[in-house]
C-alpha cells in the first residue's frame, strides 16, 4: 500500500522569504502522480501543483515549484517570495492512475507566513 | 453553477442517530470520494466510487455507508453516529489530473 509522510507539522516563514515543505512517499509503482494541495482557513482544498512521475522536469507554477526525486521518493514544495495569503495547511498527495484513482494524503504541514 | 457541493456545511447530531451527508457534482466525473479530516491524521479515505453502482471501502469505512445510484450524487450515511465520528468530511470528484473538493461538512456528534 502507498503511504505519504509529511514530517513537519508546523512551519513559519517571514514574508518575502523562501520556504520548503517536505514530503516523502512509499510505493512500488513506476507511474503515478503527486500533488500539493493548499487548505486556507476557509477549509477549501486548492490544487497548488501537480507532478507526473514519468516526467523528469520539476513542475513549476508561478512562485511554487517542486523538487521531485523519484529514486529517493521525495517530493518537496518550495514557495518563493512568501505572501501572507500563503498561510494555510499544505497537504502532499499521491495517486496511482490505474484502477481506483485514489488520492492518498499526508498528515499536512501548517505554514504560517509572518509579516 | 458547475462544481461540487456538499450539504450541510455544519451539523450537530446526537450519539446513535443516523446522519446523511450529501454530495453533488456537475462535471460527470466517474470517480468520487469521501474523506474525513482529523488533526494529526490528514485526510483519510472512507469510501470511493468508480461509477454509478460501484463503490468500495477506503482506509476507515467502519460505521459508514455510501450509495451511488446516479453519477452526480454520492451520499455518505453514518448509520449510528458515535463521538469518534466528529470530524470534517470532504467529498471529492476527479480524474488523474486533479481531485476537486467540496467545501466540507463539519460534523459534531454529542
PDB file of C-alpha atoms in Angstrom:
ATOM      1  CA  UNK A   1       0.000   0.000   0.000  1.00  0.00           C
ATOM      2  CA  UNK A   2       1.118   3.513  -0.697  1.00  0.00           C
ATOM      3  CA  UNK A   3       1.931   5.897   2.137  1.00  0.00           C
ATOM      4  CA  UNK A   4       2.677   9.607   2.234  1.00  0.00           C
ATOM      5  CA  UNK A   5       4.685  11.199   5.042  1.00  0.00           C
ATOM      6  CA  UNK A   6       4.954  14.867   5.933  1.00  0.00           C
ATOM      7  CA  UNK A   7       7.376  15.168   8.811  1.00  0.00           C
ATOM      8  CA  UNK A   8       6.930  18.886   9.515  1.00  0.00           C
ATOM      9  CA  UNK A   9       3.641  19.507  11.383  1.00  0.00           C
ATOM     10  CA  UNK A  10       4.211  23.271  11.532  1.00  0.00           C
ATOM     11  CA  UNK A  11       6.480  25.796   9.880  1.00  0.00           C
ATOM     12  CA  UNK A  12       6.779  29.532   9.719  1.00  0.00           C
ATOM     13  CA  UNK A  13       8.464  31.893   7.301  1.00  0.00           C
ATOM     14  CA  UNK A  14       8.927  35.636   7.033  1.00  0.00           C
ATOM     15  CA  UNK A  15       7.056  37.430   4.307  1.00  0.00           C
ATOM     16  CA  UNK A  16       9.074  37.571   1.046  1.00  0.00           C
ATOM     17  CA  UNK A  17      11.327  34.718   2.147  1.00  0.00           C
ATOM     18  CA  UNK A  18      11.517  31.203   0.708  1.00  0.00           C
ATOM     19  CA  UNK A  19      10.317  28.083   2.479  1.00  0.00           C
ATOM     20  CA  UNK A  20      10.451  24.386   1.609  1.00  0.00           C
ATOM     21  CA  UNK A  21       7.910  21.819   2.748  1.00  0.00           C
ATOM     22  CA  UNK A  22       8.957  18.169   2.767  1.00  0.00           C
ATOM     23  CA  UNK A  23       7.082  15.110   1.608  1.00  0.00           C
ATOM     24  CA  UNK A  24       8.176  11.520   1.182  1.00  0.00           C
ATOM     25  CA  UNK A  25       6.149   8.625  -0.112  1.00  0.00           C
ATOM     26  CA  UNK A  26       6.389   4.906  -0.459  1.00  0.00           C
ATOM     27  CA  UNK A  27       5.233   2.960  -3.488  1.00  0.00           C
ATOM     28  CA  UNK A  28       6.263   0.126  -5.733  1.00  0.00           C
ATOM     29  CA  UNK A  29       4.564   1.743  -8.703  1.00  0.00           C
ATOM     30  CA  UNK A  30       6.520   3.302 -11.532  1.00  0.00           C
ATOM     31  CA  UNK A  31       3.794   5.501 -12.937  1.00  0.00           C
ATOM     32  CA  UNK A  32       1.921   7.832 -10.588  1.00  0.00           C
ATOM     33  CA  UNK A  33       1.036  11.424  -9.842  1.00  0.00           C
ATOM     34  CA  UNK A  34       1.986  13.623  -6.919  1.00  0.00           C
ATOM     35  CA  UNK A  35       0.168  16.722  -5.764  1.00  0.00           C
ATOM     36  CA  UNK A  36       0.381  19.562  -3.310  1.00  0.00           C
ATOM     37  CA  UNK A  37      -2.928  20.914  -2.054  1.00  0.00           C
ATOM     38  CA  UNK A  38      -3.412  24.085  -0.042  1.00  0.00           C
ATOM     39  CA  UNK A  39      -6.122  24.425   2.584  1.00  0.00           C
ATOM     40  CA  UNK A  40      -6.558  28.015   3.827  1.00  0.00           C
ATOM     41  CA  UNK A  41      -8.705  28.833   6.867  1.00  0.00           C
ATOM     42  CA  UNK A  42     -11.759  28.774   4.589  1.00  0.00           C
ATOM     43  CA  UNK A  43     -11.291  24.987   4.532  1.00  0.00           C
ATOM     44  CA  UNK A  44     -11.410  24.844   0.738  1.00  0.00           C
ATOM     45  CA  UNK A  45      -8.919  22.413  -0.802  1.00  0.00           C
ATOM     46  CA  UNK A  46      -6.997  24.068  -3.633  1.00  0.00           C
ATOM     47  CA  UNK A  47      -4.595  22.342  -6.005  1.00  0.00           C
ATOM     48  CA  UNK A  48      -1.217  24.079  -5.910  1.00  0.00           C
ATOM     49  CA  UNK A  49       0.900  21.922  -8.179  1.00  0.00           C
ATOM     50  CA  UNK A  50       0.978  18.511  -9.840  1.00  0.00           C
ATOM     51  CA  UNK A  51       3.886  16.282 -10.872  1.00  0.00           C
ATOM     52  CA  UNK A  52       3.743  13.288 -13.175  1.00  0.00           C
ATOM     53  CA  UNK A  53       6.268  10.663 -12.143  1.00  0.00           C
ATOM     54  CA  UNK A  54       7.379   9.843 -15.658  1.00  0.00           C
ATOM     55  CA  UNK A  55       8.410  13.453 -16.255  1.00  0.00           C
ATOM     56  CA  UNK A  56      11.956  14.296 -15.220  1.00  0.00           C
ATOM     57  CA  UNK A  57      11.367  18.025 -15.158  1.00  0.00           C
ATOM     58  CA  UNK A  58      10.201  19.536 -11.904  1.00  0.00           C
ATOM     59  CA  UNK A  59       6.799  21.209 -12.069  1.00  0.00           C
ATOM     60  CA  UNK A  60       6.528  24.959 -11.526  1.00  0.00           C
ATOM     61  CA  UNK A  61       3.518  27.207 -11.005  1.00  0.00           C
ATOM     62  CA  UNK A  62       4.473  30.851 -10.524  1.00  0.00           C
ATOM     63  CA  UNK A  63       6.037  31.108  -7.034  1.00  0.00           C
ATOM     64  CA  UNK A  64       5.534  27.412  -6.341  1.00  0.00           C
ATOM     65  CA  UNK A  65       7.940  24.738  -7.501  1.00  0.00           C
ATOM     66  CA  UNK A  66       8.731  21.178  -6.558  1.00  0.00           C
ATOM     67  CA  UNK A  67      11.880  19.154  -6.131  1.00  0.00           C
ATOM     68  CA  UNK A  68      10.915  15.685  -7.313  1.00  0.00           C
ATOM     69  CA  UNK A  69      13.447  12.981  -6.528  1.00  0.00           C
ATOM     70  CA  UNK A  70      11.932   9.750  -7.852  1.00  0.00           C
ATOM     71  CA  UNK A  71      14.649   7.397  -6.656  1.00  0.00           C
ATOM     72  CA  UNK A  72      14.550   8.888  -3.173  1.00  0.00           C
ATOM     73  CA  UNK A  73      10.732   9.045  -3.254  1.00  0.00           C
ATOM     74  CA  UNK A  74      10.824  12.645  -2.203  1.00  0.00           C
ATOM     75  CA  UNK A  75       8.538  15.471  -3.324  1.00  0.00           C
ATOM     76  CA  UNK A  76       9.201  18.801  -1.635  1.00  0.00           C
ATOM     77  CA  UNK A  77       7.377  22.075  -2.280  1.00  0.00           C
ATOM     78  CA  UNK A  78       9.261  25.347  -2.462  1.00  0.00           C
ATOM     79  CA  UNK A  79       7.375  28.601  -2.005  1.00  0.00           C
ATOM     80  CA  UNK A  80       9.320  31.649  -3.116  1.00  0.00           C
ATOM     81  CA  UNK A  81       8.576  35.236  -2.129  1.00  0.00           C
ATOM     82  CA  UNK A  82       6.140  34.047   0.558  1.00  0.00           C
ATOM     83  CA  UNK A  83       2.986  36.092   0.950  1.00  0.00           C
ATOM     84  CA  UNK A  84       0.570  36.412   3.856  1.00  0.00           C
ATOM     85  CA  UNK A  85      -2.045  34.661   1.713  1.00  0.00           C
ATOM     86  CA  UNK A  86       0.150  31.564   1.634  1.00  0.00           C
ATOM     87  CA  UNK A  87      -0.715  30.940   5.278  1.00  0.00           C
ATOM     88  CA  UNK A  88      -2.518  27.613   5.152  1.00  0.00           C
ATOM     89  CA  UNK A  89      -2.317  23.885   5.722  1.00  0.00           C
ATOM     90  CA  UNK A  90      -0.471  22.125   2.904  1.00  0.00           C
ATOM     91  CA  UNK A  91      -1.114  18.515   2.012  1.00  0.00           C
ATOM     92  CA  UNK A  92       1.019  16.265  -0.130  1.00  0.00           C
ATOM     93  CA  UNK A  93      -0.890  13.575  -2.032  1.00  0.00           C
ATOM     94  CA  UNK A  94      -0.147  10.507  -4.138  1.00  0.00           C
ATOM     95  CA  UNK A  95      -2.344   8.998  -6.845  1.00  0.00           C
ATOM     96  CA  UNK A  96      -1.891   5.848  -8.871  1.00  0.00           C
ATOM     97  CA  UNK A  97      -3.606   6.267 -12.251  1.00  0.00           C
ATOM     98  CA  UNK A  98      -4.650   2.678 -12.670  1.00  0.00           C
ATOM     99  CA  UNK A  99      -7.634   1.096 -11.021  1.00  0.00           C
ATOM    100  CA  UNK A 100      -9.179   3.230  -8.353  1.00  0.00           C
ATOM    101  CA  UNK A 101      -7.568   6.654  -8.861  1.00  0.00           C
ATOM    102  CA  UNK A 102      -7.493   7.006  -5.062  1.00  0.00           C
ATOM    103  CA  UNK A 103      -5.699  10.011  -3.659  1.00  0.00           C
ATOM    104  CA  UNK A 104      -3.583   9.209  -0.581  1.00  0.00           C
ATOM    105  CA  UNK A 105      -2.783  12.216   1.585  1.00  0.00           C
ATOM    106  CA  UNK A 106      -0.114  13.026   4.107  1.00  0.00           C
ATOM    107  CA  UNK A 107      -0.914  14.482   7.526  1.00  0.00           C
ATOM    108  CA  UNK A 108      -0.251  18.038   6.422  1.00  0.00           C
ATOM    109  CA  UNK A 109       2.091  20.913   7.264  1.00  0.00           C
ATOM    110  CA  UNK A 110       0.654  24.064   8.781  1.00  0.00           C
ATOM    111  CA  UNK A 111       2.506  27.043   7.301  1.00  0.00           C
ATOM    112  CA  UNK A 112       2.340  30.488   8.811  1.00  0.00           C
ATOM    113  CA  UNK A 113       3.724  33.473   6.933  1.00  0.00           C
ATOM    114  CA  UNK A 114       4.825  36.219   9.287  1.00  0.00           C
ATOM    115  CA  UNK A 115       4.584  39.923   8.459  1.00  0.00           C
TER     116      UNK A 115
ATOM    117  CA  UNK B   1     -23.150  26.543 -11.058  1.00  0.00           C
ATOM    118  CA  UNK B   2     -20.629  23.930 -12.102  1.00  0.00           C
ATOM    119  CA  UNK B   3     -18.739  22.274  -9.324  1.00  0.00           C
ATOM    120  CA  UNK B   4     -19.075  20.011  -6.359  1.00  0.00           C
ATOM    121  CA  UNK B   5     -21.298  20.911  -3.441  1.00  0.00           C
ATOM    122  CA  UNK B   6     -21.777  19.383  -0.034  1.00  0.00           C
ATOM    123  CA  UNK B   7     -24.632  19.817   2.364  1.00  0.00           C
ATOM    124  CA  UNK B   8     -24.991  20.671   5.102  1.00  0.00           C
ATOM    125  CA  UNK B   9     -21.919  22.778   5.881  1.00  0.00           C
ATOM    126  CA  UNK B  10     -22.369  22.234   9.605  1.00  0.00           C
ATOM    127  CA  UNK B  11     -24.251  19.563  11.520  1.00  0.00           C
ATOM    128  CA  UNK B  12     -24.657  18.723  15.177  1.00  0.00           C
ATOM    129  CA  UNK B  13     -26.218  15.392  15.996  1.00  0.00           C
ATOM    130  CA  UNK B  14     -26.637  13.103  18.952  1.00  0.00           C
ATOM    131  CA  UNK B  15     -24.956   9.793  19.556  1.00  0.00           C
ATOM    132  CA  UNK B  16     -26.882   6.930  17.993  1.00  0.00           C
ATOM    133  CA  UNK B  17     -28.699   8.989  15.380  1.00  0.00           C
ATOM    134  CA  UNK B  18     -28.465   8.356  11.656  1.00  0.00           C
ATOM    135  CA  UNK B  19     -26.962  11.192   9.645  1.00  0.00           C
ATOM    136  CA  UNK B  20     -26.594  11.607   5.895  1.00  0.00           C
ATOM    137  CA  UNK B  21     -24.126  13.974   4.285  1.00  0.00           C
ATOM    138  CA  UNK B  22     -24.910  14.923   0.710  1.00  0.00           C
ATOM    139  CA  UNK B  23     -22.525  15.420  -2.189  1.00  0.00           C
ATOM    140  CA  UNK B  24     -23.385  16.540  -5.711  1.00  0.00           C
ATOM    141  CA  UNK B  25     -21.081  17.185  -8.674  1.00  0.00           C
ATOM    142  CA  UNK B  26     -21.897  18.653 -12.067  1.00  0.00           C
ATOM    143  CA  UNK B  27     -18.887  17.513 -14.086  1.00  0.00           C
ATOM    144  CA  UNK B  28     -19.982  13.891 -14.607  1.00  0.00           C
ATOM    145  CA  UNK B  29     -16.699  12.649 -13.171  1.00  0.00           C
ATOM    146  CA  UNK B  30     -16.694   8.890 -12.830  1.00  0.00           C
ATOM    147  CA  UNK B  31     -14.708   8.840  -9.616  1.00  0.00           C
ATOM    148  CA  UNK B  32     -15.972  10.214  -6.331  1.00  0.00           C
ATOM    149  CA  UNK B  33     -14.522  10.025  -2.843  1.00  0.00           C
ATOM    150  CA  UNK B  34     -15.350  10.660   0.796  1.00  0.00           C
ATOM    151  CA  UNK B  35     -12.590  11.710   3.183  1.00  0.00           C
ATOM    152  CA  UNK B  36     -12.545  12.687   6.806  1.00  0.00           C
ATOM    153  CA  UNK B  37     -10.062  15.224   8.133  1.00  0.00           C
ATOM    154  CA  UNK B  38      -8.803  14.983  11.691  1.00  0.00           C
ATOM    155  CA  UNK B  39      -5.924  16.768  13.374  1.00  0.00           C
ATOM    156  CA  UNK B  40      -2.779  14.697  13.107  1.00  0.00           C
ATOM    157  CA  UNK B  41      -4.269  12.333  10.532  1.00  0.00           C
ATOM    158  CA  UNK B  42      -4.647  14.470   7.461  1.00  0.00           C
ATOM    159  CA  UNK B  43      -7.337  13.288   5.065  1.00  0.00           C
ATOM    160  CA  UNK B  44      -8.283   9.645   5.322  1.00  0.00           C
ATOM    161  CA  UNK B  45     -10.343   7.887   2.681  1.00  0.00           C
ATOM    162  CA  UNK B  46     -13.655   6.485   3.893  1.00  0.00           C
ATOM    163  CA  UNK B  47     -15.241   5.219   0.674  1.00  0.00           C
ATOM    164  CA  UNK B  48     -14.829   5.768  -3.016  1.00  0.00           C
ATOM    165  CA  UNK B  49     -16.804   5.083  -6.153  1.00  0.00           C
ATOM    166  CA  UNK B  50     -15.588   4.378  -9.671  1.00  0.00           C
ATOM    167  CA  UNK B  51     -19.011   4.823 -11.293  1.00  0.00           C
ATOM    168  CA  UNK B  52     -22.708   4.624 -10.553  1.00  0.00           C
ATOM    169  CA  UNK B  53     -23.472   1.490  -8.535  1.00  0.00           C
ATOM    170  CA  UNK B  54     -19.762   0.757  -7.968  1.00  0.00           C
ATOM    171  CA  UNK B  55     -18.413   1.572  -4.519  1.00  0.00           C
ATOM    172  CA  UNK B  56     -15.577   0.275  -2.385  1.00  0.00           C
ATOM    173  CA  UNK B  57     -14.103   0.746   1.057  1.00  0.00           C
ATOM    174  CA  UNK B  58     -11.236   3.038   1.799  1.00  0.00           C
ATOM    175  CA  UNK B  59      -8.991   3.229   4.824  1.00  0.00           C
ATOM    176  CA  UNK B  60     -11.615   3.951   7.527  1.00  0.00           C
ATOM    177  CA  UNK B  61     -15.025   2.625   6.395  1.00  0.00           C
ATOM    178  CA  UNK B  62     -16.427   1.273   9.673  1.00  0.00           C
ATOM    179  CA  UNK B  63     -19.679   2.916  10.719  1.00  0.00           C
ATOM    180  CA  UNK B  64     -20.311   4.476   7.304  1.00  0.00           C
ATOM    181  CA  UNK B  65     -22.471   3.527   4.337  1.00  0.00           C
ATOM    182  CA  UNK B  66     -22.455   5.005   0.836  1.00  0.00           C
ATOM    183  CA  UNK B  67     -24.574   4.679  -2.259  1.00  0.00           C
ATOM    184  CA  UNK B  68     -24.290   5.931  -5.788  1.00  0.00           C
ATOM    185  CA  UNK B  69     -27.434   5.427  -7.817  1.00  0.00           C
ATOM    186  CA  UNK B  70     -26.618   8.409 -10.051  1.00  0.00           C
ATOM    187  CA  UNK B  71     -23.240   9.559 -11.320  1.00  0.00           C
ATOM    188  CA  UNK B  72     -23.648  13.034  -9.852  1.00  0.00           C
ATOM    189  CA  UNK B  73     -24.617  12.101  -6.298  1.00  0.00           C
ATOM    190  CA  UNK B  74     -22.622  10.292  -3.639  1.00  0.00           C
ATOM    191  CA  UNK B  75     -24.244  10.490  -0.180  1.00  0.00           C
ATOM    192  CA  UNK B  76     -22.468   9.310   2.967  1.00  0.00           C
ATOM    193  CA  UNK B  77     -24.542   7.912   5.823  1.00  0.00           C
ATOM    194  CA  UNK B  78     -23.480   7.411   9.403  1.00  0.00           C
ATOM    195  CA  UNK B  79     -25.790   4.628  10.478  1.00  0.00           C
ATOM    196  CA  UNK B  80     -25.480   5.239  14.230  1.00  0.00           C
ATOM    197  CA  UNK B  81     -23.297   8.242  14.944  1.00  0.00           C
ATOM    198  CA  UNK B  82     -20.568   7.998  17.567  1.00  0.00           C
ATOM    199  CA  UNK B  83     -18.412  10.734  19.120  1.00  0.00           C
ATOM    200  CA  UNK B  84     -15.372   9.360  17.298  1.00  0.00           C
ATOM    201  CA  UNK B  85     -17.075  10.345  14.058  1.00  0.00           C
ATOM    202  CA  UNK B  86     -16.868  14.013  14.975  1.00  0.00           C
ATOM    203  CA  UNK B  87     -14.784  15.355  12.103  1.00  0.00           C
ATOM    204  CA  UNK B  88     -14.714  17.441   8.958  1.00  0.00           C
ATOM    205  CA  UNK B  89     -15.918  15.445   5.978  1.00  0.00           C
ATOM    206  CA  UNK B  90     -14.883  16.172   2.422  1.00  0.00           C
ATOM    207  CA  UNK B  91     -16.409  14.875  -0.750  1.00  0.00           C
ATOM    208  CA  UNK B  92     -14.313  14.955  -3.908  1.00  0.00           C
ATOM    209  CA  UNK B  93     -14.652  14.017  -7.533  1.00  0.00           C
ATOM    210  CA  UNK B  94     -11.974  13.780 -10.104  1.00  0.00           C
ATOM    211  CA  UNK B  95      -9.684  12.164 -12.515  1.00  0.00           C
ATOM    212  CA  UNK B  96      -5.959  11.570 -12.686  1.00  0.00           C
ATOM    213  CA  UNK B  97      -5.111  15.186 -13.248  1.00  0.00           C
ATOM    214  CA  UNK B  98      -6.857  16.617 -10.205  1.00  0.00           C
ATOM    215  CA  UNK B  99      -9.322  15.890  -7.446  1.00  0.00           C
ATOM    216  CA  UNK B 100     -11.935  18.582  -6.896  1.00  0.00           C
ATOM    217  CA  UNK B 101     -13.201  19.030  -3.375  1.00  0.00           C
ATOM    218  CA  UNK B 102     -16.419  20.246  -1.861  1.00  0.00           C
ATOM    219  CA  UNK B 103     -16.408  22.852   0.898  1.00  0.00           C
ATOM    220  CA  UNK B 104     -16.529  20.245   3.623  1.00  0.00           C
ATOM    221  CA  UNK B 105     -19.071  19.402   6.313  1.00  0.00           C
ATOM    222  CA  UNK B 106     -18.155  19.916   9.937  1.00  0.00           C
ATOM    223  CA  UNK B 107     -19.994  17.210  11.870  1.00  0.00           C
ATOM    224  CA  UNK B 108     -20.171  17.230  15.634  1.00  0.00           C
ATOM    225  CA  UNK B 109     -21.578  14.218  17.483  1.00  0.00           C
ATOM    226  CA  UNK B 110     -22.618  14.994  21.057  1.00  0.00           C
TER     227      UNK B 110
END
